[in-house]
Amino acid sequence: MQQSPRRIVVGIDGSPPSERALDWAIGEAQRTGTQLFLLTAWRSPTAFGHTFASTQPQVHQLAQEGIDKATAHIHAIAPDVEVRGETVEHQSAAAALTDAAAEDDLLVVGRRGHGSFDDMHVGSVSEHCVRQARCSVVVVR
């Protein structure tokens, strides 16, 4: 019998693919009784090598609102699922996700997020996670 994961890490960015990934992860968490850990990685806007530090609070707030929205969605459809969420400032969303899931057994991401071209089958974050994660990765179409 396979042991259930300690927690399921889910990449959230507010895109329709990440919403589908979240819904898949909710079902898996219900099936296995596993905690969901939602993660949004963000970074301050830059131009010509300069960071606009004045925008950090707004970007962080938007990221937190996404986590809050996803958490409310989980509580509405699966109140028995334990959920935690976090936003992190990180240069690479993919690295933030693989780092967060390093001690876990499952990472769930959408096939592409906001930054991908529509005709791409898999986005760069999803591809990085599949190649670099130390745990199993589910990429939800």
PDB file of C-alpha atoms in Angstrom:
ATOM      1  CA  MET A   1       0.000   0.000   0.000  1.00  0.00           C
ATOM      2  CA  GLN A   2       1.397   3.385  -1.018  1.00  0.00           C
ATOM      3  CA  GLN A   3       1.890   5.929   1.742  1.00  0.00           C
ATOM      4  CA  SER A   4       0.050   9.225   1.209  1.00  0.00           C
ATOM      5  CA  PRO A   5       2.160  12.363   0.755  1.00  0.00           C
ATOM      6  CA  ARG A   6       2.992  14.500   3.786  1.00  0.00           C
ATOM      7  CA  ARG A   7       1.452  17.443   1.978  1.00  0.00           C
ATOM      8  CA  ILE A   8       0.608  18.405  -1.552  1.00  0.00           C
ATOM      9  CA  VAL A   9       2.320  21.573  -2.761  1.00  0.00           C
ATOM     10  CA  VAL A  10       0.292  23.491  -5.352  1.00  0.00           C
ATOM     11  CA  GLY A  11       1.555  26.364  -7.485  1.00  0.00           C
ATOM     12  CA  ILE A  12      -1.013  29.164  -7.630  1.00  0.00           C
ATOM     13  CA  ASP A  13      -0.851  32.154  -9.966  1.00  0.00           C
ATOM     14  CA  GLY A  14      -4.521  32.885 -10.654  1.00  0.00           C
ATOM     15  CA  SER A  15      -4.404  31.581 -14.220  1.00  0.00           C
ATOM     16  CA  PRO A  16      -7.049  29.103 -15.437  1.00  0.00           C
ATOM     17  CA  PRO A  17      -4.434  26.292 -15.634  1.00  0.00           C
ATOM     18  CA  SER A  18      -3.413  26.870 -12.005  1.00  0.00           C
ATOM     19  CA  GLU A  19      -7.093  26.863 -10.987  1.00  0.00           C
ATOM     20  CA  ARG A  20      -7.512  23.464 -12.682  1.00  0.00           C
ATOM     21  CA  ALA A  21      -4.373  22.237 -10.911  1.00  0.00           C
ATOM     22  CA  LEU A  22      -5.838  23.403  -7.602  1.00  0.00           C
ATOM     23  CA  ASP A  23      -9.096  21.545  -8.248  1.00  0.00           C
ATOM     24  CA  TRP A  24      -7.171  18.365  -9.075  1.00  0.00           C
ATOM     25  CA  ALA A  25      -5.112  18.759  -5.898  1.00  0.00           C
ATOM     26  CA  ILE A  26      -8.262  19.271  -3.811  1.00  0.00           C
ATOM     27  CA  GLY A  27      -9.593  15.931  -5.029  1.00  0.00           C
ATOM     28  CA  GLU A  28      -6.286  14.221  -4.247  1.00  0.00           C
ATOM     29  CA  ALA A  29      -6.176  15.806  -0.780  1.00  0.00           C
ATOM     30  CA  GLN A  30      -9.711  14.585  -0.071  1.00  0.00           C
ATOM     31  CA  ARG A  31      -8.844  11.098  -1.288  1.00  0.00           C
ATOM     32  CA  THR A  32      -5.639  10.836   0.767  1.00  0.00           C
ATOM     33  CA  GLY A  33      -6.433  13.051   3.767  1.00  0.00           C
ATOM     34  CA  THR A  34      -3.386  15.166   2.965  1.00  0.00           C
ATOM     35  CA  GLN A  35      -2.786  18.839   3.705  1.00  0.00           C
ATOM     36  CA  LEU A  36      -2.607  21.282   0.797  1.00  0.00           C
ATOM     37  CA  PHE A  37       0.155  23.859   0.750  1.00  0.00           C
ATOM     38  CA  LEU A  38      -0.515  26.688  -1.710  1.00  0.00           C
ATOM     39  CA  LEU A  39       2.416  28.714  -2.956  1.00  0.00           C
ATOM     40  CA  THR A  40       2.596  31.884  -5.004  1.00  0.00           C
ATOM     41  CA  ALA A  41       6.029  33.184  -5.932  1.00  0.00           C
ATOM     42  CA  TRP A  42       6.312  36.817  -6.939  1.00  0.00           C
ATOM     43  CA  ARG A  43       8.982  39.330  -7.707  1.00  0.00           C
ATOM     44  CA  SER A  44       9.110  43.094  -7.891  1.00  0.00           C
ATOM     45  CA  PRO A  45       8.961  44.584 -11.362  1.00  0.00           C
ATOM     46  CA  THR A  46      12.325  45.484 -12.856  1.00  0.00           C
ATOM     47  CA  ALA A  47      13.467  47.537 -15.804  1.00  0.00           C
ATOM     48  CA  PHE A  48      16.990  47.920 -17.082  1.00  0.00           C
ATOM     49  CA  GLY A  49      18.324  46.068 -14.042  1.00  0.00           C
ATOM     50  CA  HIS A  50      16.588  48.283 -11.480  1.00  0.00           C
ATOM     51  CA  THR A  51      13.981  46.988  -9.055  1.00  0.00           C
ATOM     52  CA  PHE A  52      10.996  49.156  -8.303  1.00  0.00           C
ATOM     53  CA  ALA A  53      10.917  48.625  -4.540  1.00  0.00           C
ATOM     54  CA  SER A  54       7.950  50.969  -4.189  1.00  0.00           C
ATOM     55  CA  THR A  55       5.756  48.367  -5.919  1.00  0.00           C
ATOM     56  CA  GLN A  56       6.677  45.486  -3.572  1.00  0.00           C
ATOM     57  CA  PRO A  57       3.728  46.001  -1.183  1.00  0.00           C
ATOM     58  CA  GLN A  58       1.225  46.029  -4.057  1.00  0.00           C
ATOM     59  CA  VAL A  59       2.671  42.951  -5.741  1.00  0.00           C
ATOM     60  CA  HIS A  60       2.787  41.092  -2.442  1.00  0.00           C
ATOM     61  CA  GLN A  61      -0.828  42.116  -1.718  1.00  0.00           C
ATOM     62  CA  LEU A  62      -2.004  40.785  -5.091  1.00  0.00           C
ATOM     63  CA  ALA A  63      -0.192  37.504  -4.458  1.00  0.00           C
ATOM     64  CA  GLN A  64      -1.772  37.207  -0.999  1.00  0.00           C
ATOM     65  CA  GLU A  65      -5.228  37.921  -2.435  1.00  0.00           C
ATOM     66  CA  GLY A  66      -4.715  35.000  -4.820  1.00  0.00           C
ATOM     67  CA  ILE A  67      -3.829  32.688  -1.931  1.00  0.00           C
ATOM     68  CA  ASP A  68      -6.842  33.946   0.054  1.00  0.00           C
ATOM     69  CA  LYS A  69      -9.167  33.376  -2.914  1.00  0.00           C
ATOM     70  CA  ALA A  70      -7.852  29.847  -3.441  1.00  0.00           C
ATOM     71  CA  THR A  71      -8.166  29.076   0.282  1.00  0.00           C
ATOM     72  CA  ALA A  72     -11.783  30.296   0.309  1.00  0.00           C
ATOM     73  CA  HIS A  73     -12.485  28.103  -2.741  1.00  0.00           C
ATOM     74  CA  ILE A  74     -11.093  25.069  -0.919  1.00  0.00           C
ATOM     75  CA  HIS A  75     -13.098  25.783   2.248  1.00  0.00           C
ATOM     76  CA  ALA A  76     -16.277  26.167   0.166  1.00  0.00           C
ATOM     77  CA  ILE A  77     -16.028  22.853  -1.676  1.00  0.00           C
ATOM     78  CA  ALA A  78     -13.876  20.728   0.668  1.00  0.00           C
ATOM     79  CA  PRO A  79     -14.155  22.023   4.239  1.00  0.00           C
ATOM     80  CA  ASP A  80     -12.457  18.881   5.562  1.00  0.00           C
ATOM     81  CA  VAL A  81      -9.205  19.589   3.691  1.00  0.00           C
ATOM     82  CA  GLU A  82      -6.499  21.278   5.740  1.00  0.00           C
ATOM     83  CA  VAL A  83      -4.870  24.112   3.827  1.00  0.00           C
ATOM     84  CA  ARG A  84      -1.977  26.501   4.326  1.00  0.00           C
ATOM     85  CA  GLY A  85      -0.763  29.115   1.926  1.00  0.00           C
ATOM     86  CA  GLU A  86       2.256  31.302   1.484  1.00  0.00           C
ATOM     87  CA  THR A  87       3.579  33.953  -0.841  1.00  0.00           C
ATOM     88  CA  VAL A  88       7.299  34.271  -1.383  1.00  0.00           C
ATOM     89  CA  GLU A  89       9.406  36.829  -3.162  1.00  0.00           C
ATOM     90  CA  HIS A  90      11.649  34.813  -5.437  1.00  0.00           C
ATOM     91  CA  GLN A  91      13.355  35.391  -8.778  1.00  0.00           C
ATOM     92  CA  SER A  92      12.102  32.055 -10.078  1.00  0.00           C
ATOM     93  CA  ALA A  93       8.609  30.674  -9.483  1.00  0.00           C
ATOM     94  CA  ALA A  94       9.838  27.251 -10.574  1.00  0.00           C
ATOM     95  CA  ALA A  95      12.708  27.214  -8.082  1.00  0.00           C
ATOM     96  CA  ALA A  96      10.406  28.439  -5.312  1.00  0.00           C
ATOM     97  CA  LEU A  97       8.022  25.551  -6.019  1.00  0.00           C
ATOM     98  CA  THR A  98      10.694  22.866  -6.179  1.00  0.00           C
ATOM     99  CA  ASP A  99      12.324  24.237  -3.017  1.00  0.00           C
ATOM    100  CA  ALA A 100       8.981  24.216  -1.189  1.00  0.00           C
ATOM    101  CA  ALA A 101       8.274  20.634  -2.243  1.00  0.00           C
ATOM    102  CA  ALA A 102      11.766  19.325  -1.480  1.00  0.00           C
ATOM    103  CA  GLU A 103      10.631  17.367   1.577  1.00  0.00           C
ATOM    104  CA  ASP A 104       7.238  16.383   0.171  1.00  0.00           C
ATOM    105  CA  ASP A 105       6.025  13.650  -2.120  1.00  0.00           C
ATOM    106  CA  LEU A 106       3.861  15.600  -4.553  1.00  0.00           C
ATOM    107  CA  LEU A 107       3.957  18.920  -6.403  1.00  0.00           C
ATOM    108  CA  VAL A 108       0.987  19.987  -8.550  1.00  0.00           C
ATOM    109  CA  VAL A 109       1.171  22.699 -11.203  1.00  0.00           C
ATOM    110  CA  GLY A 110      -0.879  23.823 -14.171  1.00  0.00           C
ATOM    111  CA  ARG A 111       0.516  23.140 -17.618  1.00  0.00           C
ATOM    112  CA  ARG A 112       1.252  26.829 -18.111  1.00  0.00           C
ATOM    113  CA  GLY A 113       0.551  30.088 -16.334  1.00  0.00           C
ATOM    114  CA  HIS A 114       0.228  33.767 -17.151  1.00  0.00           C
ATOM    115  CA  GLY A 115       3.646  34.093 -18.717  1.00  0.00           C
ATOM    116  CA  SER A 116       3.360  31.398 -21.377  1.00  0.00           C
ATOM    117  CA  PHE A 117       2.433  31.640 -25.012  1.00  0.00           C
ATOM    118  CA  ASP A 118      -0.949  30.106 -25.821  1.00  0.00           C
ATOM    119  CA  ASP A 119       0.486  27.571 -28.268  1.00  0.00           C
ATOM    120  CA  MET A 120       2.969  26.118 -25.767  1.00  0.00           C
ATOM    121  CA  HIS A 121       2.045  22.669 -24.524  1.00  0.00           C
ATOM    122  CA  VAL A 122       3.934  23.066 -21.250  1.00  0.00           C
ATOM    123  CA  GLY A 123       5.184  26.305 -19.732  1.00  0.00           C
ATOM    124  CA  SER A 124       8.693  26.928 -18.499  1.00  0.00           C
ATOM    125  CA  VAL A 125       7.693  26.662 -14.821  1.00  0.00           C
ATOM    126  CA  SER A 126       5.979  23.309 -15.355  1.00  0.00           C
ATOM    127  CA  GLU A 127       8.894  21.997 -17.366  1.00  0.00           C
ATOM    128  CA  HIS A 128      11.414  23.112 -14.725  1.00  0.00           C
ATOM    129  CA  CYS A 129       9.367  21.451 -11.981  1.00  0.00           C
ATOM    130  CA  VAL A 130       9.192  18.166 -13.883  1.00  0.00           C
ATOM    131  CA  ARG A 131      12.942  18.196 -14.511  1.00  0.00           C
ATOM    132  CA  GLN A 132      14.187  19.521 -11.161  1.00  0.00           C
ATOM    133  CA  ALA A 133      11.762  18.487  -8.405  1.00  0.00           C
ATOM    134  CA  ARG A 134      12.889  15.794  -6.008  1.00  0.00           C
ATOM    135  CA  CYS A 135       9.308  14.590  -5.663  1.00  0.00           C
ATOM    136  CA  SER A 136       6.577  13.414  -8.015  1.00  0.00           C
ATOM    137  CA  VAL A 137       5.063  16.195 -10.130  1.00  0.00           C
ATOM    138  CA  VAL A 138       1.569  16.317 -11.578  1.00  0.00           C
ATOM    139  CA  VAL A 139       1.076  18.740 -14.451  1.00  0.00           C
ATOM    140  CA  VAL A 140      -2.646  19.326 -14.942  1.00  0.00           C
ATOM    141  CA  ARG A 141      -3.857  20.183 -18.455  1.00  0.00           C
TER     142      ARG A 141
END
